[in-house]
XYZ file of C-alpha atoms in Angstrom:
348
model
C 9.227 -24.541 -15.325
C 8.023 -20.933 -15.331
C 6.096 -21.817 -18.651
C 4.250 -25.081 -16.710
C 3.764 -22.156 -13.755
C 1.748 -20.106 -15.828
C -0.128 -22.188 -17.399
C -1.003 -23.731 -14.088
C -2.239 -20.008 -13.029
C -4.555 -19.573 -16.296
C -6.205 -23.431 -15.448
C -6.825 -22.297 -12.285
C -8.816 -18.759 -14.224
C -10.554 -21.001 -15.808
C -12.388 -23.433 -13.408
C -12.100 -20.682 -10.662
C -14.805 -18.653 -12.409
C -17.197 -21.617 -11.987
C -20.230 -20.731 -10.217
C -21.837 -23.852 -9.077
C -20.843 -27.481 -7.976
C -22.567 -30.483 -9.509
C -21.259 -34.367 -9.795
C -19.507 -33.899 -12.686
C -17.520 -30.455 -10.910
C -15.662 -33.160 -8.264
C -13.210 -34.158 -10.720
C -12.092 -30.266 -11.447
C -12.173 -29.410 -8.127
C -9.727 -32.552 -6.706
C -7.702 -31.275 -9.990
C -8.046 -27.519 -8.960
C -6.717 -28.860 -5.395
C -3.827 -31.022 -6.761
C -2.572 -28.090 -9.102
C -2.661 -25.830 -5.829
C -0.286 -28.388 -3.555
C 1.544 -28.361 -6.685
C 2.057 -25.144 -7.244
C 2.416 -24.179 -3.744
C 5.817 -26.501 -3.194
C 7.293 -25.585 -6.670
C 7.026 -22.112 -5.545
C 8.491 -22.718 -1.749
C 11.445 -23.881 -2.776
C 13.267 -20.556 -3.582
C 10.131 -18.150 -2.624
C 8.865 -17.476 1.068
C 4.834 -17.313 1.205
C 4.671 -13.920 3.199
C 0.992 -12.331 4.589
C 1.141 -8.565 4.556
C -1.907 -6.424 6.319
C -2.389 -3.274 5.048
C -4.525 -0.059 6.039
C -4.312 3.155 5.612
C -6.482 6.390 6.626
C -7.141 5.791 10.212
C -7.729 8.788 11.081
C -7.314 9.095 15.262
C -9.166 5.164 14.866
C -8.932 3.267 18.101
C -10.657 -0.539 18.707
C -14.110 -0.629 19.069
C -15.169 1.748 16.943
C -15.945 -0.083 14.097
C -18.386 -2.022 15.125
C -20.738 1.143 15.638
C -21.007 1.500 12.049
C -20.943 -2.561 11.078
C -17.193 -1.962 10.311
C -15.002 -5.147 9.970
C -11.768 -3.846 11.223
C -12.002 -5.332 14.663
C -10.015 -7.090 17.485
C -8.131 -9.575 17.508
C -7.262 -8.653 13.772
C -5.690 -12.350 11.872
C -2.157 -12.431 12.700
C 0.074 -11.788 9.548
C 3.745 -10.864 9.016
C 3.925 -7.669 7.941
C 1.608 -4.495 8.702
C 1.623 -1.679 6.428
C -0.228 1.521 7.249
C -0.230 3.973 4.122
C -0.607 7.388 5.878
C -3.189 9.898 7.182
C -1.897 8.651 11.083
C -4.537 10.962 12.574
C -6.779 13.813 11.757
C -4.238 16.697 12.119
C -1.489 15.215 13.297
C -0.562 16.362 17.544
C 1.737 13.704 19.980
C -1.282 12.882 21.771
C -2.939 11.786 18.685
C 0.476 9.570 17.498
C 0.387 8.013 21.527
C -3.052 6.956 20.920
C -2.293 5.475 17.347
C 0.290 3.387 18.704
C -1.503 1.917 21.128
C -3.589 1.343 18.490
C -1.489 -0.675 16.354
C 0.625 -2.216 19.236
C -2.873 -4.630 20.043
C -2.142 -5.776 15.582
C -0.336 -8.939 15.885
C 2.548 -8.947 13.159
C 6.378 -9.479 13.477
C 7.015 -5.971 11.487
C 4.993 -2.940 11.503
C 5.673 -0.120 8.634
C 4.239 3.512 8.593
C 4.265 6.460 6.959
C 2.584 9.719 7.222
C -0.211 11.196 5.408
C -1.080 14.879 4.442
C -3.527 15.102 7.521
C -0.485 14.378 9.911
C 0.308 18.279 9.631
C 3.361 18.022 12.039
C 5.312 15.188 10.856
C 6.108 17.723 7.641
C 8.876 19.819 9.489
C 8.956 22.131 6.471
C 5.495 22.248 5.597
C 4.747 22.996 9.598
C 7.169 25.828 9.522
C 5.976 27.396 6.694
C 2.658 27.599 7.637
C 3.667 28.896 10.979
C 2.667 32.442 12.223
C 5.626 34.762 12.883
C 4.739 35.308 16.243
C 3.764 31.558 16.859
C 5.418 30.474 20.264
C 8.129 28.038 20.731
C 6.193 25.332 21.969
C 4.338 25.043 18.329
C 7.658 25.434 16.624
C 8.803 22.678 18.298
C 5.931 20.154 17.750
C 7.403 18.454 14.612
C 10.165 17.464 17.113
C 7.789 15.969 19.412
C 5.949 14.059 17.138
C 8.861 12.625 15.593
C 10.484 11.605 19.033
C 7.101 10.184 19.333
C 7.189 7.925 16.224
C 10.423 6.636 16.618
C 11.028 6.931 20.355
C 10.578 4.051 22.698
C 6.437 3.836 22.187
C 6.775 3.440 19.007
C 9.300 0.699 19.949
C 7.017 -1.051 22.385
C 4.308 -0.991 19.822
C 6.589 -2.942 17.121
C 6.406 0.347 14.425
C 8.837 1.596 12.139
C 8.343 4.705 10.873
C 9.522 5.174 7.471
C 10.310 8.757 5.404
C 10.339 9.314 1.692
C 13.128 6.439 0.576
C 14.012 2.587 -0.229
C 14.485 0.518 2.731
C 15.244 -3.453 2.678
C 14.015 -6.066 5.606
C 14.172 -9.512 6.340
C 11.928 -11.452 8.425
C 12.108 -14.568 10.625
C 10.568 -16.849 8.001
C 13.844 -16.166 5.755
C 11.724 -13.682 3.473
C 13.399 -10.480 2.095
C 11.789 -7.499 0.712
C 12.757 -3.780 -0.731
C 9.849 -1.616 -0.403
C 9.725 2.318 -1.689
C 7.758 4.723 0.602
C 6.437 7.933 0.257
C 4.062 10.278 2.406
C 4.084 13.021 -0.581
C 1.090 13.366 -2.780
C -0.336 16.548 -4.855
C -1.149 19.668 -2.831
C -4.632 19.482 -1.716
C -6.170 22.711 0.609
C -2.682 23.349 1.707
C -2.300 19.867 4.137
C 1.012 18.258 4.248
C 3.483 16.894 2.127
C 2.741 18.563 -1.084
C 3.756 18.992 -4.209
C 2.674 20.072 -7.288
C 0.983 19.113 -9.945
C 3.375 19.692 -12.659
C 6.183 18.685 -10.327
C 7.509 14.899 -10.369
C 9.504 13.287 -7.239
C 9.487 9.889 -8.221
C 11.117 10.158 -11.905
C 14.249 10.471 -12.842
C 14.806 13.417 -15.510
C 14.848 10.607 -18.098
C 11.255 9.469 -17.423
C 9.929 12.682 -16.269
C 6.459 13.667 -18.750
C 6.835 16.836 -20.905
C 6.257 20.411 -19.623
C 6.901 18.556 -16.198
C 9.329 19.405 -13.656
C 11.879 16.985 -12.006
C 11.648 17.192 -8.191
C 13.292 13.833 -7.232
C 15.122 13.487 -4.562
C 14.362 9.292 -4.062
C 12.740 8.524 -7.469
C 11.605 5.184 -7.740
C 14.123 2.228 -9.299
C 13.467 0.522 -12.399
C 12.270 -3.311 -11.837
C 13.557 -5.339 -10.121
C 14.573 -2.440 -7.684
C 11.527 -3.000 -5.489
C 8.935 -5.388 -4.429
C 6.628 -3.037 -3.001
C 5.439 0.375 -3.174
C 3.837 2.380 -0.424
C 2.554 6.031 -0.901
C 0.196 7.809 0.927
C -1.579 9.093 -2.768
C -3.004 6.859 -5.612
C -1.583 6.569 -9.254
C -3.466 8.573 -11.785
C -6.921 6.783 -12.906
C -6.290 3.677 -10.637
C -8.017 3.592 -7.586
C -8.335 7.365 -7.596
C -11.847 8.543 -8.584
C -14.147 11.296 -6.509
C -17.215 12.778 -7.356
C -15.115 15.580 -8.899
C -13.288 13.071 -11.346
C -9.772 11.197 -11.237
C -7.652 12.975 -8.689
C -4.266 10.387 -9.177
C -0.632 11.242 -9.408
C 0.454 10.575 -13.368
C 3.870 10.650 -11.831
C 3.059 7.914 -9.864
C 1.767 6.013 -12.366
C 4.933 6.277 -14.573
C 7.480 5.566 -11.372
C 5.088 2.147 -10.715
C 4.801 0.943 -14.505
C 8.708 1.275 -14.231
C 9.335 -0.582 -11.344
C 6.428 -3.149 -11.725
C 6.537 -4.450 -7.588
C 4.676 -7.103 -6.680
C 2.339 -4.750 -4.429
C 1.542 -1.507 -4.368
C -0.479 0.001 -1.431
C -2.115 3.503 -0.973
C -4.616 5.541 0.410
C -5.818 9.047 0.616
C -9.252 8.647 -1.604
C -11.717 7.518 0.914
C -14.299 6.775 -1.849
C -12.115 5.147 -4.026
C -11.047 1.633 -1.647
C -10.935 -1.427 -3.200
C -7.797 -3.036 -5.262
C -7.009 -4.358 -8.580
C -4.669 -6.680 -10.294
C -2.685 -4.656 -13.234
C -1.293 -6.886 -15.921
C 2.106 -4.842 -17.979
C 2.651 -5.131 -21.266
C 6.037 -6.821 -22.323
C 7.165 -4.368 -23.356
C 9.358 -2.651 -20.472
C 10.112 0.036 -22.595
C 6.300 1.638 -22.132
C 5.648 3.953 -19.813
C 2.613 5.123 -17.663
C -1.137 4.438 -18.508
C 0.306 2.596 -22.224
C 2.224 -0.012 -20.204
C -1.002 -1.587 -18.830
C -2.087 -4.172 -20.584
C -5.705 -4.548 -18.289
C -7.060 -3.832 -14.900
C -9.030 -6.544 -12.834
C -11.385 -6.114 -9.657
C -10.239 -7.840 -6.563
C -12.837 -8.262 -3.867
C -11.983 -8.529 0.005
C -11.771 -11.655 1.533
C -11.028 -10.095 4.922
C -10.597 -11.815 7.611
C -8.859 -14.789 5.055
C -6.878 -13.387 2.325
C -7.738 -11.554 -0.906
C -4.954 -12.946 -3.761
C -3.826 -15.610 -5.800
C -0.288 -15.034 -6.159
C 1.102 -12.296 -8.375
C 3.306 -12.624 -11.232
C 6.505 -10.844 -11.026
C 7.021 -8.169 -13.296
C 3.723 -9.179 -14.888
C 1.398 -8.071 -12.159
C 0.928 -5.464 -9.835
C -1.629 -6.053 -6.803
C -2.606 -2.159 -5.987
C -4.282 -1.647 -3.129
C -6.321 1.536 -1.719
C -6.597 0.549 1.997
C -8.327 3.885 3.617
C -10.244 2.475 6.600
C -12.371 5.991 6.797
C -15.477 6.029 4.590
C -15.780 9.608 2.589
C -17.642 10.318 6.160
C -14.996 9.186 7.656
C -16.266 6.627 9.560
C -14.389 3.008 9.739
C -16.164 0.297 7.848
C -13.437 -0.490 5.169
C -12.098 -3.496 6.404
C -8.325 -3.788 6.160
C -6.659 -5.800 3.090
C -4.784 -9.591 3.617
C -2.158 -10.349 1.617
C 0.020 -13.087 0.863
C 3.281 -12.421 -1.280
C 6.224 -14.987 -2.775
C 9.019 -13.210 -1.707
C 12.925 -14.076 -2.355
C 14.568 -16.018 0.308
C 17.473 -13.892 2.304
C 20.936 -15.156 1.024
C-alpha cells in the first residue's frame, strides 16, 4: 500500500506542475481529483488530517496593524487546530508586553495554542536576566523573570488558550483523536548579548555521539532520533536553510544535525526576518547521514495563506521547515502566517 501511496504522490508532481487547462486537461484533472478522494480515505483510516498555524516574531504585534503596511495577518485568522508561535513574544520582553500578547492570541481561533520564547523576550531567561543584572539593580527588576513567567502560565495565559512551553519534549492529544510529540526550544546562538544563548561551538541538541568535531556537548534535552518526534519548534533556523542575511548564512549546524536525525514531519522557526518562507527537505535513505549530507534536495513552498500551503509530507522522507517571522527586517508585519495540514497518528 505505501508503494501505491507514493506513487500516487509523484502522479500528482506530475500533472500538478501543469500550467494551463485545455479540453484535453479535463480527463487529468477528474483523475487528479479521484487520486485525491483516494488518497485522502486510505490515509484517514489510521492518520488524523490535523491544520497547524504557525507564526513566529511578533514582536509586541496586536490586530490591526497589519493592514497599515498591506500585511495579511488579519482578523478573524482561518480557524485551525493547533497554533504554534516560534518565539521573539515581544520586543524586550516586560509583563505588560506578555498581557498584551495574549490578548493577542486569545482573538486566534484554535483548540491548542503552543509558545515559546525568543531571544528578544529578555526576561523569560531567568539566568540570562540575572546575569546581565547590575549589582545594585533593585528588587523589583530582580524579580521580573518571576512576573513574566506567572504571566505566561498564570490564569491569562489560561483564558487565552496558551501553553507555554521551555526547552523539552512534550506529547498532546487533541479532540479529533490526533496525537503529536513536538521538541521545543527558545535557545539559538548568542547574538548582541539577547537571550537564550549559546555558543557557537557549543551543541544542546546532540547527544555526545552526534556532536561535530572540535564542538562542545551542552545538552541538556537533545533532540531524539526518528521517530521520537513529529515536530520541531525552535526559536533559531538550521544552518543554510531558511537562514540567510545580508551578512551570509547565520543557521545553527547543530540544529541541522539534531533535525536530519529526527526527520519530524514539521519543523517551524523564526528569528531571520529576511529569511521567511519554507521548504520541503527530502533525506537520503540512508539514516545513518548526518547534517547538510543527509539531504537529498530542498524545494520552495509558496504561501497559500488564508487556505493551506502543503501536500502532505512523507514521514521520515520529508521535512516541511518553516520560517514563520511575521516582522519584515523593518520589522513591520506583512509576512502572513503559515497553514498547515499534518497526518498525524491516531491516540491509542
Amino acid at each position: 500500500m505505501l508503494k501505491i501511496i507514493n506513487k500516487l504522490f509523484q502522479y500528482l508532481r506530475v500533472i500538478g506542475s501543469a500550467n494551463s487547462l485545455n479540453h484535453s486537461s479535463f480527463p487529468l484533472v477528474r483523475h487528479r481529483t479521484a487520486t485525491r478522494k483516494f488518497l485522502n480515505a486510505t490515509m484517514s483510516s489510521d492518520k488524523v488530517s490535523t491544520r497547524f498555524m504557525i507564526i513566529s516574531d511578533t514582536h509586541n504585534f496586536q490586530f490591526g496593524q497589519a493592514e497599515k503596511y498591506d500585511g495579511c495577518f488579519r482578523l478573524p485568522t482561518p480557524k485551525c487546530d493547533v497554533l504554534l508561535h516560534c518565539g521573539d513574544l515581544t520586543s524586550v520582553g516586560g509583563p505588560v508586553a506578555y498581557k498584551q500578547l495574549l490578548k493577542m492570541l486569545g482573538s486566534i481561533e484554535a483548540e491548542l495554542k503552543l509558545v515559546i520564547a525568543g531571544n528578544h523576550d529578555l526576561d523569560l531567561d531567568k539566568k540570562h536576566w540575572e546575569k546581565t543584572l547590575d549589582s545594585d539593580a533593585e528588587e523589583e527588576a530582580r524579580a521580573q523573570p518571576e512576573r513574566a513567567l506567572e504571566v505566561m502560565t498564570g490564569p491569562l495565559a489560561k483564558e487565552a488558550g496558551v501553553t507555554y512551553l521551555v526547552e523539552g519534549i512534550n506529547t498532546f492529544t487533541l479532540k479529533n483523536g490526533a496525537k503529536f510529540t513536538i521538541y521545543t526550544s527558545p535557545y539559538q546562538p548568542e547574538f548582541c548579548d539577547w537571550a537564550f544563548p549559546y555558543e557557537r561551538d557549543e551543541d544542546r541538541f546532540n547527544p555526545p555521539e552526534h556532536v561535530a568535531p572540535n564542538v562542545k556537548c551542552i545538552a541538556e534535552n537533545p533532540v531524539p532520533d526518528f521517530p521520537g518526534v513529529d515536530i520541531m519548534m525552535t526559536h533559531g533556523p538550521p544552518k543554510d536553510i531558511l537562514d540567510w542575511t545580508a551578512h551570509g548564512n547565520v543557521g545553527c549546524e547543530a540544529l541541522l544535525r539534531a533535525v536530519s536525525r529526527a526527520r519530524p514531519l514539521l519543523y517551524c522557526f523564526g528569528h531571520i526576518h529576511e529569511a521567511y518562507g519554507a521548504h520541503v527537505v527530502t533525506w537520503k535513505d540512508d539514516s545513518k547521514l548526518i547534517g547538510a549530507e543527509a539531504i537529498q534536495e530542498e524545494s520552495y513552498l509558496p504561501n497559500g495563506y488564508p487556505e493551506k500551503s502543503n501536500s502532505p509530507i512523507k514521514r521520515r522522507k520529508e521535512t516541511l521547515m518553516v520560517n514563520a517571522a511575521i516582522m519584515n527586517l523593518s520589522y513591520r508585519p506583512t509576512n502572513a502566517p503559515w497553514l498547515i495540514d499534518l497526518y498525524l497518528s491516531r491516540a491509542e
